[in-house]
């Protein structure tokens, strides 16, 4: 362990920012068995390349060290993380390494391959599930996602809730499919889920559709005005998992609706995730390149020093131009071999809208950035 005084001072300094404690956001792979119109992973030049991905023992070592730094949350995404043959073992060692009370989550489309069940994930240590669902209509869903069955996804949601897992539903907002998004959001009327309506971003394949399909949060909130009149805000403690947006619970609803609005609202000021790519590159900030290869610290036993660097880099995020109205682009996180020059910042300006501010992102905590 680093010097006790330095360790204590770093943890105290981060707590003073008002942000939640850092968590690990693992991208487990870069492949997916869906072809969503706004993502289209197969269009990437490097799609399907063979990364030397982290092994289960390497995930275990990273989790143990993170646990010593009081990290109690890890999230797994992709690609589609359930396509990894060792996904259950990864979930298990992350839960064991972070220790008692750890939150272990996963983002998936919920149409699991043969041999995988929600119960199996829960027994391995999964505590919450983020499920991607963009329409409840089979035909419309296929248009958006290129396959899959929303009925199976809904069954996955209900089984997860029955097993006591927290559930969030991710739904990307597109003008041509706005009624589909509203139908997904309406699931929160009868189910205790947090539906996240996510603004389209002007990156990757979505660039070709952005001008016609982008619809800002403010406009959506106006369209759903009756739902939000008198709605109460759901606290993070009640939500059960950390999220950058505000979640509102309409009167009489079992669940809540929130927005992730990276195109019209900056969220960097509230960020606390450390992204880790499939091959073990840790990225404490996407704007400022302070990456560190964790695999290089495994054999010499210097992971502790690596986490000291990561916590220091997270503190330095407070000086990023993102606080002035920019946010990060993390389109490259699934593919480690994409060029990312040292120190290069990737900016995407916030989109101006004609519907007022309409930004439901949580406000900067008192004392943050000081």
Short mmCIF file of C-alpha atoms in Angstrom, two decimals:
data_model
loop_
_atom_site.label_atom_id
_atom_site.label_comp_id
_atom_site.label_asym_id
_atom_site.label_seq_id
_atom_site.Cartn_x
_atom_site.Cartn_y
_atom_site.Cartn_z
CA UNK A 1 0.00 0.00 0.00
CA UNK A 2 1.20 3.54 -0.68
CA UNK A 3 2.17 5.58 2.35
CA UNK A 4 -0.75 5.63 4.74
CA UNK A 5 -0.78 9.42 4.95
CA UNK A 6 -0.77 9.85 1.16
CA UNK A 7 -3.51 7.25 0.79
CA UNK A 8 -5.67 8.97 3.42
CA UNK A 9 -5.07 12.41 1.93
CA UNK A 10 -6.03 11.30 -1.59
CA UNK A 11 -9.26 9.69 -0.39
CA UNK A 12 -10.13 12.76 1.66
CA UNK A 13 -9.37 15.09 -1.26
CA UNK A 14 -11.69 13.19 -3.55
CA UNK A 15 -14.45 13.11 -0.95
CA UNK A 16 -14.13 16.90 -0.64
CA UNK A 17 -15.11 17.35 -4.29
CA UNK A 18 -18.63 16.21 -3.46
CA UNK A 19 -18.59 13.54 -6.18
CA UNK A 20 -19.36 9.91 -5.45
CA UNK A 21 -16.36 7.67 -4.85
CA UNK A 22 -14.72 6.38 -8.08
CA UNK A 23 -15.93 3.13 -9.58
CA UNK A 24 -14.54 0.80 -12.25
CA UNK A 25 -16.30 0.74 -15.62
CA UNK A 26 -14.98 -2.26 -17.54
CA UNK A 27 -15.46 -2.58 -21.30
CA UNK A 28 -15.15 -6.36 -21.61
CA UNK A 29 -15.16 -6.68 -25.39
CA UNK A 30 -15.73 -4.84 -28.65
CA UNK A 31 -18.11 -7.24 -30.36
CA UNK A 32 -21.89 -7.31 -30.35
CA UNK A 33 -24.60 -9.50 -31.83
CA UNK A 34 -26.85 -6.51 -32.49
CA UNK A 35 -26.49 -3.74 -35.08
CA UNK A 36 -28.15 -0.65 -33.59
CA UNK A 37 -28.60 2.16 -36.10
CA UNK A 38 -26.81 4.71 -33.90
CA UNK A 39 -23.87 2.42 -33.08
CA UNK A 40 -23.25 -0.10 -35.88
CA UNK A 41 -20.11 -1.65 -34.34
CA UNK A 42 -19.42 -3.72 -37.44
CA UNK A 43 -18.74 -0.48 -39.35
CA UNK A 44 -15.60 0.05 -37.30
CA UNK A 45 -12.42 -0.73 -39.28
CA UNK A 46 -11.08 -2.84 -36.43
CA UNK A 47 -14.30 -4.70 -35.64
CA UNK A 48 -13.63 -8.28 -34.62
CA UNK A 49 -9.90 -7.83 -34.07
CA UNK A 50 -8.41 -10.12 -31.48
CA UNK A 51 -7.59 -8.10 -28.39
CA UNK A 52 -5.42 -9.71 -25.76
CA UNK A 53 -8.19 -9.26 -23.25
CA UNK A 54 -7.76 -9.32 -19.51
CA UNK A 55 -8.05 -12.75 -17.95
CA UNK A 56 -10.16 -13.69 -14.95
CA UNK A 57 -7.11 -13.71 -12.59
CA UNK A 58 -6.18 -10.24 -13.88
CA UNK A 59 -9.67 -8.92 -13.19
CA UNK A 60 -9.43 -10.45 -9.73
CA UNK A 61 -6.13 -8.69 -8.99
CA UNK A 62 -7.46 -5.33 -10.19
CA UNK A 63 -10.58 -5.72 -8.08
CA UNK A 64 -8.62 -6.62 -4.94
CA UNK A 65 -6.46 -3.52 -5.25
CA UNK A 66 -9.46 -1.34 -6.06
CA UNK A 67 -11.14 -2.70 -2.94
CA UNK A 68 -8.18 -1.52 -0.86
CA UNK A 69 -8.86 1.96 -2.27
CA UNK A 70 -12.44 1.65 -0.99
CA UNK A 71 -13.89 1.17 -4.48
CA UNK A 72 -17.17 -0.70 -4.03
CA UNK A 73 -18.65 -0.63 -7.51
CA UNK A 74 -17.76 -2.18 -10.87
CA UNK A 75 -19.75 -2.10 -14.08
CA UNK A 76 -19.30 -4.34 -17.11
CA UNK A 77 -20.28 -3.36 -20.64
CA UNK A 78 -19.17 -3.94 -24.24
CA UNK A 79 -19.93 -4.55 -27.08
CA UNK A 80 -22.15 -7.16 -25.54
CA UNK A 81 -20.41 -8.45 -22.39
CA UNK A 82 -22.45 -11.68 -22.23
CA UNK A 83 -20.67 -12.90 -25.38
CA UNK A 84 -17.55 -13.51 -23.28
CA UNK A 85 -17.37 -17.18 -22.30
CA UNK A 86 -15.93 -16.24 -18.91
CA UNK A 87 -18.51 -13.57 -18.07
CA UNK A 88 -19.82 -15.32 -14.94
CA UNK A 89 -16.30 -15.82 -13.60
CA UNK A 90 -15.52 -12.14 -14.23
CA UNK A 91 -18.62 -11.06 -12.31
CA UNK A 92 -17.68 -13.43 -9.48
CA UNK A 93 -14.09 -12.23 -9.01
CA UNK A 94 -15.11 -8.58 -9.20
CA UNK A 95 -17.64 -9.12 -6.43
CA UNK A 96 -15.14 -11.03 -4.32
CA UNK A 97 -12.35 -8.52 -4.87
CA UNK A 98 -14.36 -5.40 -4.04
CA UNK A 99 -15.70 -7.04 -0.92
CA UNK A 100 -18.83 -6.88 1.20
CA UNK A 101 -21.49 -4.53 -0.06
CA UNK A 102 -20.03 -4.26 -3.57
CA UNK A 103 -22.31 -3.16 -6.39
CA UNK A 104 -21.65 -5.18 -9.53
CA UNK A 105 -23.54 -4.17 -12.65
CA UNK A 106 -23.76 -5.04 -16.32
CA UNK A 107 -25.19 -3.46 -19.47
CA UNK A 108 -26.80 -5.93 -21.90
CA UNK A 109 -29.64 -6.26 -24.39
CA UNK A 110 -31.02 -9.03 -22.20
CA UNK A 111 -31.28 -11.72 -24.89
CA UNK A 112 -28.73 -13.98 -23.23
CA UNK A 113 -27.01 -16.78 -25.09
CA UNK A 114 -27.73 -20.40 -24.18
CA UNK A 115 -26.47 -21.33 -20.73
CA UNK A 116 -26.78 -17.85 -19.21
CA UNK A 117 -29.61 -16.88 -16.89
CA UNK A 118 -30.41 -13.94 -14.67
CA UNK A 119 -30.28 -16.30 -11.69
CA UNK A 120 -26.78 -17.39 -12.69
CA UNK A 121 -25.62 -13.78 -12.83
CA UNK A 122 -27.21 -13.02 -9.46
CA UNK A 123 -25.53 -16.04 -7.88
CA UNK A 124 -22.20 -14.88 -9.31
CA UNK A 125 -22.60 -11.52 -7.58
CA UNK A 126 -24.46 -9.25 -10.00
CA UNK A 127 -26.53 -6.68 -8.09
CA UNK A 128 -27.97 -4.52 -10.86
CA UNK A 129 -28.69 -4.72 -14.57
CA UNK A 130 -28.77 -1.97 -17.20
CA UNK A 131 -30.84 -3.26 -20.08
CA UNK A 132 -30.85 -1.69 -23.57
CA UNK A 133 -34.40 -1.49 -24.89
CA UNK A 134 -35.44 0.99 -27.59
CA UNK A 135 -38.92 -0.28 -28.50
CA UNK A 136 -41.38 -2.78 -27.08
CA UNK A 137 -42.69 -3.57 -30.58
CA UNK A 138 -40.83 -6.53 -32.14
CA UNK A 139 -40.78 -5.09 -35.65
CA UNK A 140 -39.75 -1.60 -34.62
CA UNK A 141 -37.16 -3.00 -32.24
CA UNK A 142 -35.63 -5.02 -35.07
CA UNK A 143 -35.44 -1.88 -37.21
CA UNK A 144 -33.47 -0.11 -34.47
CA UNK A 145 -31.32 -2.94 -33.11
CA UNK A 146 -30.98 -5.23 -36.11
CA UNK A 147 -32.39 -8.22 -34.27
CA UNK A 148 -33.35 -9.58 -30.90
CA UNK A 149 -36.68 -9.95 -29.15
CA UNK A 150 -37.97 -7.20 -26.83
CA UNK A 151 -40.28 -9.78 -25.27
CA UNK A 152 -37.25 -11.71 -24.04
CA UNK A 153 -35.72 -8.45 -22.78
CA UNK A 154 -38.89 -7.69 -20.81
CA UNK A 155 -38.85 -11.20 -19.33
CA UNK A 156 -35.22 -10.62 -18.30
CA UNK A 157 -36.24 -7.38 -16.58
CA UNK A 158 -39.04 -9.04 -14.64
CA UNK A 159 -36.86 -11.96 -13.58
CA UNK A 160 -34.13 -9.59 -12.41
CA UNK A 161 -36.65 -7.65 -10.31
CA UNK A 162 -38.03 -10.87 -8.84
CA UNK A 163 -34.50 -11.82 -7.79
CA UNK A 164 -33.98 -8.48 -6.06
CA UNK A 165 -31.67 -6.88 -8.63
CA UNK A 166 -31.90 -3.16 -9.34
CA UNK A 167 -32.82 -2.48 -12.98
CA UNK A 168 -32.25 0.49 -15.25
CA UNK A 169 -33.46 0.59 -18.84
CA UNK A 170 -31.41 2.48 -21.44
CA UNK A 171 -33.42 3.91 -24.35
CA UNK A 172 -31.89 6.17 -27.03
CA UNK A 173 -34.11 9.03 -28.16
CA UNK A 174 -34.69 9.34 -31.91
CA UNK A 175 -37.31 11.53 -33.55
CA UNK A 176 -38.58 8.77 -35.85
CA UNK A 177 -38.97 6.42 -32.87
CA UNK A 178 -40.07 8.86 -30.19
CA UNK A 179 -43.36 7.06 -29.52
CA UNK A 180 -41.36 3.85 -29.06
CA UNK A 181 -39.22 5.61 -26.45
CA UNK A 182 -42.35 6.84 -24.67
CA UNK A 183 -43.70 3.28 -24.58
CA UNK A 184 -40.44 2.11 -23.02
CA UNK A 185 -40.58 4.96 -20.49
CA UNK A 186 -44.14 3.98 -19.60
CA UNK A 187 -42.84 0.65 -18.29
CA UNK A 188 -41.89 2.57 -15.15
CA UNK A 189 -45.58 3.07 -14.46
CA UNK A 190 -45.99 -0.52 -13.30
CA UNK A 191 -42.41 -1.70 -12.79
CA UNK A 192 -39.91 -0.44 -10.17
CA UNK A 193 -37.28 0.41 -12.79
CA UNK A 194 -35.33 3.55 -13.67
CA UNK A 195 -35.78 4.32 -17.37
CA UNK A 196 -32.96 6.44 -18.82
CA UNK A 197 -33.89 8.39 -21.95
CA UNK A 198 -30.57 9.01 -23.69
CA UNK A 199 -29.95 11.79 -26.17
CA UNK A 200 -28.46 10.80 -29.51
CA UNK A 201 -24.80 11.86 -29.87
CA UNK A 202 -23.26 13.29 -33.02
CA UNK A 203 -20.52 10.68 -33.22
CA UNK A 204 -19.74 7.59 -35.27
CA UNK A 205 -22.56 6.19 -37.45
CA UNK A 206 -25.04 8.50 -35.68
CA UNK A 207 -23.51 11.47 -37.53
CA UNK A 208 -25.44 10.49 -40.66
CA UNK A 209 -28.78 10.62 -38.85
CA UNK A 210 -28.11 13.26 -36.21
CA UNK A 211 -29.59 16.28 -38.03
CA UNK A 212 -32.92 14.56 -38.61
CA UNK A 213 -33.14 12.23 -35.60
CA UNK A 214 -31.76 14.25 -32.69
CA UNK A 215 -34.39 15.39 -30.22
CA UNK A 216 -33.21 17.27 -27.10
CA UNK A 217 -34.21 16.51 -23.57
CA UNK A 218 -36.00 19.82 -23.23
CA UNK A 219 -38.37 19.02 -26.09
CA UNK A 220 -39.05 15.54 -24.71
CA UNK A 221 -39.80 16.94 -21.28
CA UNK A 222 -42.31 19.32 -22.87
CA UNK A 223 -43.98 16.42 -24.70
CA UNK A 224 -44.20 14.47 -21.45
CA UNK A 225 -45.27 17.44 -19.38
CA UNK A 226 -48.31 15.73 -17.88
CA UNK A 227 -46.12 12.95 -16.54
CA UNK A 228 -43.70 15.28 -14.79
CA UNK A 229 -46.19 17.70 -13.26
CA UNK A 230 -45.80 17.26 -9.53
CA UNK A 231 -43.30 14.41 -9.95
CA UNK A 232 -40.87 13.91 -7.09
CA UNK A 233 -37.14 13.50 -7.52
CA UNK A 234 -35.68 10.11 -6.67
CA UNK A 235 -32.60 10.30 -4.47
CA UNK A 236 -29.47 8.39 -5.38
CA UNK A 237 -29.86 6.30 -2.24
CA UNK A 238 -33.35 5.25 -3.30
CA UNK A 239 -32.25 4.71 -6.89
CA UNK A 240 -29.73 2.21 -5.59
CA UNK A 241 -27.05 2.92 -8.18
CA UNK A 242 -25.07 5.96 -9.16
CA UNK A 243 -26.17 7.93 -12.23
CA UNK A 244 -25.34 11.44 -13.49
CA UNK A 245 -28.92 12.48 -14.25
CA UNK A 246 -31.95 13.46 -12.21
CA UNK A 247 -34.70 10.89 -11.93
CA UNK A 248 -38.31 11.89 -11.48
CA UNK A 249 -41.10 9.63 -10.26
CA UNK A 250 -44.57 10.60 -11.54
CA UNK A 251 -47.32 10.38 -8.97
CA UNK A 252 -48.52 6.80 -8.55
CA UNK A 253 -45.73 5.25 -10.62
CA UNK A 254 -43.59 2.41 -9.28
CA UNK A 255 -40.49 3.46 -11.21
CA UNK A 256 -38.79 6.63 -12.41
CA UNK A 257 -37.65 8.40 -15.57
CA UNK A 258 -34.30 10.12 -16.03
CA UNK A 259 -32.31 11.67 -18.84
CA UNK A 260 -28.73 11.22 -20.02
CA UNK A 261 -28.25 14.31 -22.16
CA UNK A 262 -24.65 14.41 -23.30
CA UNK A 263 -25.56 16.43 -26.39
CA UNK A 264 -27.29 19.30 -24.58
CA UNK A 265 -25.93 19.15 -21.03
CA UNK A 266 -22.36 18.75 -19.79
CA UNK A 267 -21.99 15.97 -17.20
CA UNK A 268 -18.24 15.79 -16.65
CA UNK A 269 -18.41 17.74 -13.41
CA UNK A 270 -20.26 14.86 -11.78
CA UNK A 271 -18.21 12.02 -13.24
CA UNK A 272 -16.56 9.42 -11.06
CA UNK A 273 -15.89 6.44 -13.31
CA UNK A 274 -12.54 4.96 -14.27
CA UNK A 275 -12.95 3.33 -17.69
CA UNK A 276 -10.92 0.17 -18.29
CA UNK A 277 -10.66 -1.21 -21.83
CA UNK A 278 -10.67 -4.94 -22.74
CA UNK A 279 -6.87 -5.12 -22.68
CA UNK A 280 -6.54 -3.27 -19.38
CA UNK A 281 -5.94 0.36 -20.31
CA UNK A 282 -7.37 2.47 -17.49
CA UNK A 283 -8.73 5.87 -18.49
CA UNK A 284 -9.56 8.19 -15.59
CA UNK A 285 -10.51 10.93 -18.06
CA UNK A 286 -11.45 10.83 -21.73
CA UNK A 287 -10.69 14.50 -22.27
CA UNK A 288 -7.17 14.49 -20.88
CA UNK A 289 -5.07 11.49 -21.81
CA UNK A 290 -3.77 10.17 -18.50
CA UNK A 291 -4.15 6.51 -19.47
CA UNK A 292 -2.24 3.80 -17.68
CA UNK A 293 -1.80 0.14 -18.69
CA UNK A 294 -2.80 -1.87 -15.63
CA UNK A 295 -1.48 -5.15 -17.02
CA UNK A 296 2.08 -3.81 -16.77
CA UNK A 297 1.60 -3.41 -13.02
CA UNK A 298 0.42 -6.95 -12.34
CA UNK A 299 3.67 -8.90 -12.40
CA UNK A 300 5.81 -6.40 -10.45
CA UNK A 301 3.02 -5.94 -7.92
CA UNK A 302 2.67 -2.19 -8.44
CA UNK A 303 -1.09 -1.97 -8.96
CA UNK A 304 -1.29 0.12 -5.81
CA UNK A 305 0.89 2.79 -7.43
CA UNK A 306 -1.31 2.62 -10.53
CA UNK A 307 -4.38 3.38 -8.44
CA UNK A 308 -2.59 6.30 -6.81
CA UNK A 309 -2.11 7.70 -10.32
CA UNK A 310 -5.77 7.07 -11.19
CA UNK A 311 -7.10 8.81 -8.08
CA UNK A 312 -4.78 11.77 -8.66
CA UNK A 313 -5.90 12.00 -12.28
CA UNK A 314 -9.55 11.87 -11.21
CA UNK A 315 -8.95 14.85 -8.95
CA UNK A 316 -7.40 16.76 -11.84
CA UNK A 317 -10.59 16.34 -13.86
CA UNK A 318 -11.89 19.34 -11.94
CA UNK A 319 -9.79 21.62 -14.15
CA UNK A 320 -11.10 20.23 -17.46
CA UNK A 321 -12.79 22.51 -20.01
CA UNK A 322 -15.69 20.04 -19.74
CA UNK A 323 -16.85 22.06 -16.75
CA UNK A 324 -17.34 24.95 -19.17
CA UNK A 325 -19.85 23.19 -21.35
CA UNK A 326 -18.10 20.31 -23.06
CA UNK A 327 -18.28 16.61 -22.44
CA UNK A 328 -16.28 13.60 -23.37
CA UNK A 329 -16.69 11.33 -26.36
CA UNK A 330 -16.15 7.73 -25.37
CA UNK A 331 -16.90 6.13 -28.71
CA UNK A 332 -13.38 4.70 -28.84
CA UNK A 333 -13.51 2.79 -25.58
CA UNK A 334 -14.38 -0.58 -27.06
CA UNK A 335 -11.43 -0.66 -29.42
CA UNK A 336 -8.00 -0.34 -27.82
CA UNK A 337 -6.08 0.01 -31.06
CA UNK A 338 -7.69 3.25 -32.19
CA UNK A 339 -5.18 6.08 -32.21
CA UNK A 340 -5.40 8.35 -29.20
CA UNK A 341 -2.38 10.70 -29.09
CA UNK A 342 -0.91 11.51 -25.71
CA UNK A 343 -2.62 14.51 -24.21
CA UNK A 344 -5.14 14.86 -27.03
CA UNK A 345 -8.56 16.05 -25.96
CA UNK A 346 -11.67 15.04 -27.89
CA UNK A 347 -14.37 17.68 -27.55
CA UNK A 348 -17.98 17.63 -28.61
CA UNK A 349 -19.72 20.96 -27.96
CA UNK A 350 -23.09 20.98 -26.29
CA UNK A 351 -25.91 21.39 -28.83
CA UNK A 352 -27.94 24.57 -28.56
CA UNK A 353 -31.70 24.03 -28.34
CA UNK A 354 -34.70 26.33 -28.68
CA UNK A 355 -36.60 24.90 -25.74
CA UNK A 356 -34.93 26.67 -22.86
CA UNK A 357 -32.32 24.99 -20.71
CA UNK A 358 -34.31 21.85 -19.98
CA UNK A 359 -31.25 20.22 -18.47
CA UNK A 360 -32.01 17.74 -15.73
CA UNK A 361 -28.41 16.87 -14.90
CA UNK A 362 -27.64 17.07 -11.22
CA UNK A 363 -26.09 20.34 -10.14
CA UNK A 364 -22.45 20.62 -9.15
CA UNK A 365 -22.14 19.66 -5.48
CA UNK A 366 -21.18 22.34 -2.99
CA UNK A 367 -17.41 22.56 -2.71
CA UNK A 368 -16.77 20.66 -5.94
CA UNK A 369 -13.84 21.92 -7.93
CA UNK A 370 -12.43 23.94 -5.03
#
